[in-house]
Coordinates of C-alpha atoms and ligand atoms in Angstrom, one line a residue:
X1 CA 0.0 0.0 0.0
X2 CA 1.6 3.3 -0.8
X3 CA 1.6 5.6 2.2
X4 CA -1.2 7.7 2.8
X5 CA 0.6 11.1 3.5
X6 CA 2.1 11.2 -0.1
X7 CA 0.5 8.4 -1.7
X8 CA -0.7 10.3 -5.1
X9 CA 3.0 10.2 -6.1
X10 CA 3.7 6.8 -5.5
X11 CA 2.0 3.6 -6.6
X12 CA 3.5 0.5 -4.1
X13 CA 5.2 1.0 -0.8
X14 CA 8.3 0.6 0.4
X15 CA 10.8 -2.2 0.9
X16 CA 11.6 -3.4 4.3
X17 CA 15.2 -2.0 4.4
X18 CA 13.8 1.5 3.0
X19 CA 11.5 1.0 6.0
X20 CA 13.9 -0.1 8.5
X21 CA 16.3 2.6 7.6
X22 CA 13.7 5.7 7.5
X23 CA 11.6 5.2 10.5
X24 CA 12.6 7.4 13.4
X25 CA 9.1 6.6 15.4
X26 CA 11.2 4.0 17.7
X27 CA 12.9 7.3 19.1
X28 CA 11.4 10.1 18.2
X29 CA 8.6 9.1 19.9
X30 CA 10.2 11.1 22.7
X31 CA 8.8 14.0 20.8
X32 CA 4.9 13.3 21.4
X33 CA 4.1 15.9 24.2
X34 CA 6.0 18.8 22.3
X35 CA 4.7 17.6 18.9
X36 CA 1.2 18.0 20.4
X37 CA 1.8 21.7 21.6
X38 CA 3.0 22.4 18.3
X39 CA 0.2 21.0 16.9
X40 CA -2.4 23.1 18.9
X41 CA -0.3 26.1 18.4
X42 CA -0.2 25.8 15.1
X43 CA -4.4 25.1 14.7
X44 CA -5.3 28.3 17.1
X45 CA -3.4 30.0 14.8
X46 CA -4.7 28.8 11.5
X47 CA -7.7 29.5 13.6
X48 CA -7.5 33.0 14.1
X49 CA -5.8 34.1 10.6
X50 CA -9.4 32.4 9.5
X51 CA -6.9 29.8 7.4
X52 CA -9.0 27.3 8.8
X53 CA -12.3 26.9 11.0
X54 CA -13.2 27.3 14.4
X55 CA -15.1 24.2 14.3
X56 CA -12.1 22.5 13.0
X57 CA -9.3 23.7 15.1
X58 CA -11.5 22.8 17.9
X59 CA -12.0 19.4 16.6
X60 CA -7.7 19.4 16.1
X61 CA -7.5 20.8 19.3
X62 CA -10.1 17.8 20.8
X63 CA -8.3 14.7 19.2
X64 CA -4.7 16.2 20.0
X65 CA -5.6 16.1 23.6
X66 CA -7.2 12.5 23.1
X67 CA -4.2 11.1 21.3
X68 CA -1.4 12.8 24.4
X69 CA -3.8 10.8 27.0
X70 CA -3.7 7.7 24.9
X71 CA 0.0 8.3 24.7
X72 CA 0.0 8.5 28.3
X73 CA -1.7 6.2 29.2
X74 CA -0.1 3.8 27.1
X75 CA -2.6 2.7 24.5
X76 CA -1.8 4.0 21.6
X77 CA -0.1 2.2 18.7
X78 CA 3.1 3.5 17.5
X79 CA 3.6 2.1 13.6
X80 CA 6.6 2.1 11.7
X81 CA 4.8 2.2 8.8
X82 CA 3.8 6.2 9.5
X83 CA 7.9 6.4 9.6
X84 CA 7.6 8.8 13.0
X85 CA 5.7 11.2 15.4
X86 CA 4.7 13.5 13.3
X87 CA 2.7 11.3 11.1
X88 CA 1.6 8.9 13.6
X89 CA -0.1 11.1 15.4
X90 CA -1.6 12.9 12.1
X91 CA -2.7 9.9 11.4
X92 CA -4.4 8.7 14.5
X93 CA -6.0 12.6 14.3
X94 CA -7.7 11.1 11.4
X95 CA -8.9 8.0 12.4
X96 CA -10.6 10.3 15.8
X97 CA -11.6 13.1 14.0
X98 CA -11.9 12.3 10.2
X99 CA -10.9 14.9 7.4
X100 CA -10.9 17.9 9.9
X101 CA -7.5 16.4 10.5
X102 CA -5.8 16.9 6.8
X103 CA -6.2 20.6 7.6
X104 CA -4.0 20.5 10.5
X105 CA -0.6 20.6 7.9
X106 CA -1.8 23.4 6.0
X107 CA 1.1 26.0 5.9
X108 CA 3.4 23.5 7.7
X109 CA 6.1 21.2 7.0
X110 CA 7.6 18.4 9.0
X111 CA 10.7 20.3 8.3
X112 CA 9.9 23.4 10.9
X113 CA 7.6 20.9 12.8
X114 CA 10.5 18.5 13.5
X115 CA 13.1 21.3 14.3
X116 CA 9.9 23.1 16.7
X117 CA 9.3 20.1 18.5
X118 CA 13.2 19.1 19.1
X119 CA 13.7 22.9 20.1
X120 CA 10.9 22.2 22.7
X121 CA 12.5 19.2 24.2
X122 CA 16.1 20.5 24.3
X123 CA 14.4 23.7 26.2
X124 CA 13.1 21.4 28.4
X125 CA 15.8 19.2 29.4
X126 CA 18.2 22.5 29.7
X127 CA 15.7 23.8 32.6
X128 CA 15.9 20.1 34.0
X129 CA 19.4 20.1 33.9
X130 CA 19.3 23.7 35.6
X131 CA 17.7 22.3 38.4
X132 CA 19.8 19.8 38.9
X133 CA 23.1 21.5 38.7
X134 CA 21.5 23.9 41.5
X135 CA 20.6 21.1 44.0
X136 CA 24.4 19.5 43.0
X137 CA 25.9 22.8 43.9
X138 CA 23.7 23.4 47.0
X139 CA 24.6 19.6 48.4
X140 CA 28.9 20.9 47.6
X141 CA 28.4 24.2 49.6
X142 CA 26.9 22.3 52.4
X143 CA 29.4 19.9 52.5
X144 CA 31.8 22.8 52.3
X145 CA 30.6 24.8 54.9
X146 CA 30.5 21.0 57.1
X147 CA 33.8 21.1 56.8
X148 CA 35.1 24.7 56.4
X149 CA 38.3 23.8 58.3
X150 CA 39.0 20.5 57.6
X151 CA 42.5 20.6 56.5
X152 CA 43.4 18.0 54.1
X153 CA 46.4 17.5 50.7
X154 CA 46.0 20.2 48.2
X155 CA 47.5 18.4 45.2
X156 CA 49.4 19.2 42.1
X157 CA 50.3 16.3 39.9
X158 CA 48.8 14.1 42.4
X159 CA 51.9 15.0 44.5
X160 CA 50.8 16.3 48.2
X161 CA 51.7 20.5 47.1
X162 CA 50.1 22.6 49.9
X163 CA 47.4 22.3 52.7
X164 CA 43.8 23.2 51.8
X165 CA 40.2 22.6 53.5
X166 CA 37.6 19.8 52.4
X167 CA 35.7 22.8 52.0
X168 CA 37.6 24.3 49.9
X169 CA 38.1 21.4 47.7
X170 CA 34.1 21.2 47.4
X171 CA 33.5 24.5 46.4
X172 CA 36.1 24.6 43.2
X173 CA 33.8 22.1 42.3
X174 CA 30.5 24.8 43.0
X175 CA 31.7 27.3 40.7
X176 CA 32.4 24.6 38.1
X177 CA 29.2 24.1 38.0
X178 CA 28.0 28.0 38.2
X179 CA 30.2 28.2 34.8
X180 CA 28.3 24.9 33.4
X181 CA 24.7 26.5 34.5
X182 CA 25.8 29.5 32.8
X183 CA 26.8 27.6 29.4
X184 CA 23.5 25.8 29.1
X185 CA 21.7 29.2 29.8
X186 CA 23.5 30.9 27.0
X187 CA 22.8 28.0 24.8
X188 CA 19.0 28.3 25.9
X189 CA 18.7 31.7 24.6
X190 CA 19.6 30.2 20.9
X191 CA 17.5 27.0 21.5
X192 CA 14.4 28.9 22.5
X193 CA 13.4 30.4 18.8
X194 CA 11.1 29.5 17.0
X195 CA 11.4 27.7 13.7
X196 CA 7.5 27.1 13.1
X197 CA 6.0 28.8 9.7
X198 CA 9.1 28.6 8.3
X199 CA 7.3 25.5 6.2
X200 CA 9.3 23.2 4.0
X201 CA 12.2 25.6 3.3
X202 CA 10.9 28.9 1.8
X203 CA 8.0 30.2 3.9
X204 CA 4.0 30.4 3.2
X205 CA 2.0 31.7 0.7
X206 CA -0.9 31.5 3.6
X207 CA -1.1 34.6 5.8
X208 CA 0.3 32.7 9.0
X209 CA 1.2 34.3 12.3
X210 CA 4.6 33.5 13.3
X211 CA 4.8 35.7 16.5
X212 CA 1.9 34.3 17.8
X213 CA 2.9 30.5 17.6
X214 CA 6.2 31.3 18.9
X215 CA 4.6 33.0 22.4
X216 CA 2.2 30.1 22.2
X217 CA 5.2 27.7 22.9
X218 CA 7.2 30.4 25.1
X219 CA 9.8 31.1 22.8
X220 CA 11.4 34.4 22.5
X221 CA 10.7 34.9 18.9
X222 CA 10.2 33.5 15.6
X223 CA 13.6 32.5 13.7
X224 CA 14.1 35.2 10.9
X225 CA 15.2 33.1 8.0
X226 CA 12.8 30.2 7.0
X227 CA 16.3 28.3 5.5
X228 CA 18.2 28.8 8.6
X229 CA 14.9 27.7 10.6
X230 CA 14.7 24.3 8.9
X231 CA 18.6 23.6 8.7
X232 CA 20.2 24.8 12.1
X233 CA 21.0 21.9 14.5
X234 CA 23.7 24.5 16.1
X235 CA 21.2 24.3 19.0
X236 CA 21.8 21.0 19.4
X237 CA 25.1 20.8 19.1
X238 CA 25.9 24.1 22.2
X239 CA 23.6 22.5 24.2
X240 CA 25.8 19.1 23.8
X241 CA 29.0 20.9 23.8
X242 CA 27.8 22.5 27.2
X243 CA 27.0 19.2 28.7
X244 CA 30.3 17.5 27.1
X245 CA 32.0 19.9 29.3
X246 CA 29.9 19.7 32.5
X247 CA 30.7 15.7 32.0
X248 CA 34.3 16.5 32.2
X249 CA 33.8 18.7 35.1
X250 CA 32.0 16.0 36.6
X251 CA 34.7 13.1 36.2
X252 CA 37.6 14.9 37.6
X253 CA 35.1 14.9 40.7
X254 CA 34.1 10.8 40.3
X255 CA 38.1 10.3 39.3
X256 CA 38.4 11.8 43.0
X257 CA 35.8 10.0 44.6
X258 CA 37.4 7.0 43.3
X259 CA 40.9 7.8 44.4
X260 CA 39.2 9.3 47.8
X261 CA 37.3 6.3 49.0
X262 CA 40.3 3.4 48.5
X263 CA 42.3 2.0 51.0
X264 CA 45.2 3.8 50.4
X265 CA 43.9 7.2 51.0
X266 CA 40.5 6.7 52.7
X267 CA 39.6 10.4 52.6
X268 CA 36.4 9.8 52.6
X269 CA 33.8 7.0 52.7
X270 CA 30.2 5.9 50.9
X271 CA 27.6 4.7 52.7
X272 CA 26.3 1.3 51.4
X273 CA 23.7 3.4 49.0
X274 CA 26.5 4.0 47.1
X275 CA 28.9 1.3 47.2
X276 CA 28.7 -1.6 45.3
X277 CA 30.4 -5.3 46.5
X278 CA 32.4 -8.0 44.9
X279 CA 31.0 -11.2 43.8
X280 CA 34.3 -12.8 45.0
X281 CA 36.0 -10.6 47.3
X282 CA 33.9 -10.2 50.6
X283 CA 35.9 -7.1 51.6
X284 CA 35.1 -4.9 48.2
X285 CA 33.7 -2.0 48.5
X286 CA 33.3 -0.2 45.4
X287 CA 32.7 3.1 44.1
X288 CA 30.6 2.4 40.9
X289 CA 28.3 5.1 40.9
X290 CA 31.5 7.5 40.8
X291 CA 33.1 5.1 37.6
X292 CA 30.5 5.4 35.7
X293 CA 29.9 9.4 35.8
X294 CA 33.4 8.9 35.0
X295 CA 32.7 6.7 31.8
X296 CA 29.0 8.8 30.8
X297 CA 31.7 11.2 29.7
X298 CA 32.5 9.3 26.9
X299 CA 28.6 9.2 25.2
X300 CA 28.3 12.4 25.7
X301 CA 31.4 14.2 24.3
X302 CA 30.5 10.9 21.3
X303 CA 27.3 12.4 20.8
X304 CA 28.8 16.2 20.0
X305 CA 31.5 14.6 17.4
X306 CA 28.4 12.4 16.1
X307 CA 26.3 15.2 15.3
X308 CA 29.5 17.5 14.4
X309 CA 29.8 15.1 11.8
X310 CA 26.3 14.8 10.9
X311 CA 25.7 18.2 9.9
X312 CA 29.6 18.9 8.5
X313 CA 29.4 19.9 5.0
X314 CA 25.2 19.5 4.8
X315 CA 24.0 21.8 1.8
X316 CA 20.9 24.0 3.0
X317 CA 18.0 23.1 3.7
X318 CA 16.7 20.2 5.7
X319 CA 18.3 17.1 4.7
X320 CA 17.3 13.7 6.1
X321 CA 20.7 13.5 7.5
X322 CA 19.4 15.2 10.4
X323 CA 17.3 12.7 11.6
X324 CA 20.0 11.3 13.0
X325 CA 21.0 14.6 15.2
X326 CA 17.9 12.6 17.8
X327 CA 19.4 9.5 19.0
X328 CA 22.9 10.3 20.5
X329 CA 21.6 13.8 21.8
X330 CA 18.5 12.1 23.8
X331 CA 20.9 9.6 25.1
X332 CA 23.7 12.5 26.4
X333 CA 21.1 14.5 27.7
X334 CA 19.9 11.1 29.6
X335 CA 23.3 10.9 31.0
X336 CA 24.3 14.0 31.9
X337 CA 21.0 14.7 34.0
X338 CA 21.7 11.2 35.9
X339 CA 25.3 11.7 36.3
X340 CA 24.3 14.9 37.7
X341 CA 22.2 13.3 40.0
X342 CA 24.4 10.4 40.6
X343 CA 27.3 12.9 41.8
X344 CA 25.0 15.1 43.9
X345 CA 23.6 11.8 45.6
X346 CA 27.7 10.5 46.3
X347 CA 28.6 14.3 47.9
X348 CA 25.1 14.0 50.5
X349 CA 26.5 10.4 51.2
X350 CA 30.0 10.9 51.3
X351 CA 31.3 11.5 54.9
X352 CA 35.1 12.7 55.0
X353 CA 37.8 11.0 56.7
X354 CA 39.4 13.9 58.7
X355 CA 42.0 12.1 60.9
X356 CA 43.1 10.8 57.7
X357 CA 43.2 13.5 55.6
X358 CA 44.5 15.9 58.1
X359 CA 47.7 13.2 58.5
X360 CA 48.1 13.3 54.9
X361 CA 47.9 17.0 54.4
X362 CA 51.2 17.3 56.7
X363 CA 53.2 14.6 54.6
X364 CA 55.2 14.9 52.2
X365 CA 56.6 18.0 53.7
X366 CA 53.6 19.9 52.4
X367 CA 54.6 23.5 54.6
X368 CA 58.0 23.8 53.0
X369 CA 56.3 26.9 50.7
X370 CA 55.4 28.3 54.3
X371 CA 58.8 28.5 55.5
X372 CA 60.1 30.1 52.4
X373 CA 57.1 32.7 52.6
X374 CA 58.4 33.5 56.7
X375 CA 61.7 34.1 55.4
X376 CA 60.5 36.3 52.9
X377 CA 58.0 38.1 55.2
X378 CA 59.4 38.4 58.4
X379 CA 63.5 38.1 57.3
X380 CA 63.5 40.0 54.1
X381 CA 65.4 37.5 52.5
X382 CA 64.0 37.4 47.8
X383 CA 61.7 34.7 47.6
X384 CA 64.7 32.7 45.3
X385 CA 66.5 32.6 48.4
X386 CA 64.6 31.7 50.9
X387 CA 63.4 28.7 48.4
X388 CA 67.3 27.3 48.3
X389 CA 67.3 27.6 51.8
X390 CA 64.0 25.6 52.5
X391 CA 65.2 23.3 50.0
X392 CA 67.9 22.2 52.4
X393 CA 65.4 22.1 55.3
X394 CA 63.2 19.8 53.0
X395 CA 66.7 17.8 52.3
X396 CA 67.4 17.4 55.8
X397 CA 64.2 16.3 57.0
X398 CA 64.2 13.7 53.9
X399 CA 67.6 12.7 55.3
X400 CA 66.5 12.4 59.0
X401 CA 62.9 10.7 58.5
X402 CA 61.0 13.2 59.9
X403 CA 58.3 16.0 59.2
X404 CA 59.2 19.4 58.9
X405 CA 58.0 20.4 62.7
X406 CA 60.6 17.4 64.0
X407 CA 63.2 19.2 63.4
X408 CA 65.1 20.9 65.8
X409 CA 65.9 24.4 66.9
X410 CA 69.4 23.4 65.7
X411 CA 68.7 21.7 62.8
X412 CA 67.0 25.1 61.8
X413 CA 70.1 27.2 62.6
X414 CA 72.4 24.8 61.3
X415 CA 71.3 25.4 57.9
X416 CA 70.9 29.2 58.0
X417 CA 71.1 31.5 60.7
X418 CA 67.6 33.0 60.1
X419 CA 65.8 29.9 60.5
X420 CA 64.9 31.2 64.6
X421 CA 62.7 29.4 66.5
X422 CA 59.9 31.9 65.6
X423 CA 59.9 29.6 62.5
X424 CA 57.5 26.9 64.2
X425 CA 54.5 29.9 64.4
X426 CA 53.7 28.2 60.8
X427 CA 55.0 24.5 60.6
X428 CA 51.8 23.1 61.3
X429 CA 48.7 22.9 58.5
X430 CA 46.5 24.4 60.7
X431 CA 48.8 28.0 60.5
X432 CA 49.6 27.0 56.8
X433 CA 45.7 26.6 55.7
X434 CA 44.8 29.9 58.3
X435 CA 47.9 31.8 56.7
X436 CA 46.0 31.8 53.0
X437 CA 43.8 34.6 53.3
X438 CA 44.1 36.2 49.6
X439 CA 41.0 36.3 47.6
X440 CA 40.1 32.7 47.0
X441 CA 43.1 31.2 49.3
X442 CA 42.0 28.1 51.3
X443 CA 41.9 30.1 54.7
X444 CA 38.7 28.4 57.0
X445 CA 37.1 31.9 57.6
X446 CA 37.4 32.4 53.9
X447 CA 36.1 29.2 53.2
X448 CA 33.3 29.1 55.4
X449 CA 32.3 33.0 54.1
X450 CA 31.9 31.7 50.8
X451 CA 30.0 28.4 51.7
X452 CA 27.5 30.8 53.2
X453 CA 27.3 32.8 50.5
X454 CA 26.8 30.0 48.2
X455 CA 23.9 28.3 50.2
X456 CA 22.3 31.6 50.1
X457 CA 22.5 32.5 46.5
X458 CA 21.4 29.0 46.0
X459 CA 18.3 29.3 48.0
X460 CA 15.3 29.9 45.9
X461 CA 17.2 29.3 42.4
X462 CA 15.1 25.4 42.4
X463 CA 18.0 23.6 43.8
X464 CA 15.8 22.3 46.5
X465 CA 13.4 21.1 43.6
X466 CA 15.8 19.8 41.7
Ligands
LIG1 N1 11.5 12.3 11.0 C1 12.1 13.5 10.4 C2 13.3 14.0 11.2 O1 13.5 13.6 12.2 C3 11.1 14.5 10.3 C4 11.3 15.5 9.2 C5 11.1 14.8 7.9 N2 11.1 15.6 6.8 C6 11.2 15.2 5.5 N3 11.2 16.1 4.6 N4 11.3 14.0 5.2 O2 14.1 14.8 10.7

């Protein structure tokens, strides 16, 4: 049977592999509830230019809410056959309303009705996403302002570098995610446009109302070029570039987690709702949840090079190439809002091991920049100096197998004369982390300042809903 949406052209249907290659219902049928608004948007429209009448955009209006509870509820009959949303629920429209239907496509295409409903949904999971970054951020800050103080290793190159708070270490990870909010809201502003009216490519010859289908649908204004409405995916591919990066931002968080929780650090620990065990090794304990925000990185960076590539070198306008921009994106923006989740759930869990970390944070001689800066500050001595010097204290406590405070008042003056006992005021990590006052230093009343500033921006932005 040739297919009832352009059957006057064609005289048989289609093969099976034409079939299985074409059909985008198994997917798109994400799309129903914004192919729907459309829809009615579209009908009050043609409504109220007088394209079409009352009586049938009511009727449009009737079956379209019909078919989204059938949806719903699970009862309607998604067919390959009618290739995807659009046409399946056209033609259910029929079968519920009869020919009132067929005027439902008048000055439309699938072309801006596609690229309207995918603009919808991307919207939609930006503002989800929003939420969920909020209440991510809001579970850091708490944690951060829990443990203001807590000193533990500031790392560079995995190497113990300097002393820093818990807190501290949480809230790098807040603003990370301020920047990531603030990538998928500039995206938003280009996603929410409207593409509907822009037809098949080149406009109407009907006497359509674009501005009023866009407010219809809550987006900031029609798009001004009917070929540019039908063609750009560019929406698509900043809102996956933004949540590429807030995957990254996210595994250097699980890459901690993972380091954190084993037995050779133990910084901090999971509660059993987010540890996993070993079939074989009774005393496992793993941090799954944390590997596998770790891994959702890769599907999501894959889906912005698989769409990059999709829509590389495509001529204008639509091309059916661009059916393809649906899978991969639905499937990042699946796992970036549960990694999101997934890491938000780990930080409310996670409990920090502070005798441990505070006995790590003084190993490795991790004040040695401290007693350069006293030599500096209170000796006068240029900074290149007073680095040699500490150099040798570093060398000698190496030599002797002790920390930098084990050393004695001789040892001190042994290796320059003004290396006082003054020096001890800030051997410990306690003086070393309290010492780092500058804007954005690790300092506890710094720390704790910002936490609270955090949590209160936070409040009221939807984290709690998130
Ligand atoms: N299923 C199609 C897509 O996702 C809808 C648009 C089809 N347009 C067309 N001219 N065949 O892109």
């Amino acid at each position: 049977m040739s297919n009832k949406m352009w059957g006057g052209r064609f005289s048989s249907g289609p093969d099976a592999l034409m079939e299985a290659i074409n059909a985008s219902i198994d997917f798109d049928q994400r799309l129903y509830a914004q192919d729907i608004a459309g829809s009615r948007a579209h009908a009050a429209m043609l409504a109220d230019k007088g394209i079409i009448s009352s009586e049938d955009a009511d009727a449009i209006n009737h079956g379209l809410n019909t078919i989204l509870s059938e949806i719903e509820a699970g009862t309607f009959s998604f067919s390959r056959a009618l290739e995807d949303i659009h046409m399946n629920v056209e033609s259910r429209l029929a079968e519920l309303i009869g020919p009132a239907a067929g005027r439902l496509h008048t000055a439309r295409s699938r072309n801006d009705q596609v690229a309207t409903d995918f603009r919808l949904y991307v919207r939609d999971c930006i503002d989800r996403l929003d939420g969920a970054l909020a209440a991510y951020q809001e579970a850091l800050a708490n944690k951060a302002l829990q443990h203001f103080d807590a000193v533990m290793p500031g790392f560079t190159h995995l190497q113990s570098a300097q002393p820093v708070t818990f807190g501290h270490h949480m809230l790098a990870y807040v603003e990370m995610a301020d920047r990531d909010r603030g990538r998928f809201a500039d995206a938003r502003k280009r996603v929410n446009i409207s593409p509907l009216g822009a037809a098949a490519l080149a406009g109407t010859s009907f006497p359509i109302d674009r501005e009023a289908t866009a407010s219809a649908l809550g987006f900031s204004a029609p798009m001004a070029n009917s070929l540019d409405a039908v063609s750009a995916r560019d929406f698509v591919l900043e809102t996956l570039a933004a949540a590429s990066i807030c995957a990254i931002h996210l595994t250097r968080f699980a890459e901690e987690i993972v380091i954190w929780s084993s037995a050779q650090f133990r910084f901090v620990s999971l509660t059993d709702a987010f540890s996993t065990g070993s079939s074989i090794m009774p005393q496992k304990r793993n941090p799954d949840a944390a590997e596998l925000v770790r891994a959702k990185a890769g599907r999501i960076v894959g889906a912005l090079v698989a769409l990059s590539t999709v829509m590389k070198g495509l001529p204008l306008a639509y091309s059916k190439d661009m059916q393809e921009d649906k899978e991969p994106a639905f499937d990042a923006l699946d796992a970036i809002e549960l990694a999101i989740l997934a890491m938000t759930g780990m930080v409310d869990d996670m409990t920090p091991n502070l005798d441990a970390m505070r006995k790590a944070a003084g190993a490795g001689f991790s004040t040695a920049t401290d007693i350069a800066d006293w030599l500096v500050r209170e000796k006068g001595m240029p900074f290149r100096d007073a680095h040699h010097v500490t150099g040798r204290v570093v060398a000698l406590a190496s030599e002797k197998g002790v920390e930098l405070e084990d050393l004695t008042d001789e040892d001190f003056a042994g290796i320059d004369a003004s290396l006082d006992p003054a020096i001890r005021e800030v051997l410990g990590v306690d003086k070393s982390v309290a010492s780092r006052v500058s804007l954005g230093g690790t300092a506890p009343e710094n720390v704790r300042a910002q936490a609270e500033a955090w949590l209160q921006r936070l409040e009221g932005t939807g984290a709690q809903a998130g």
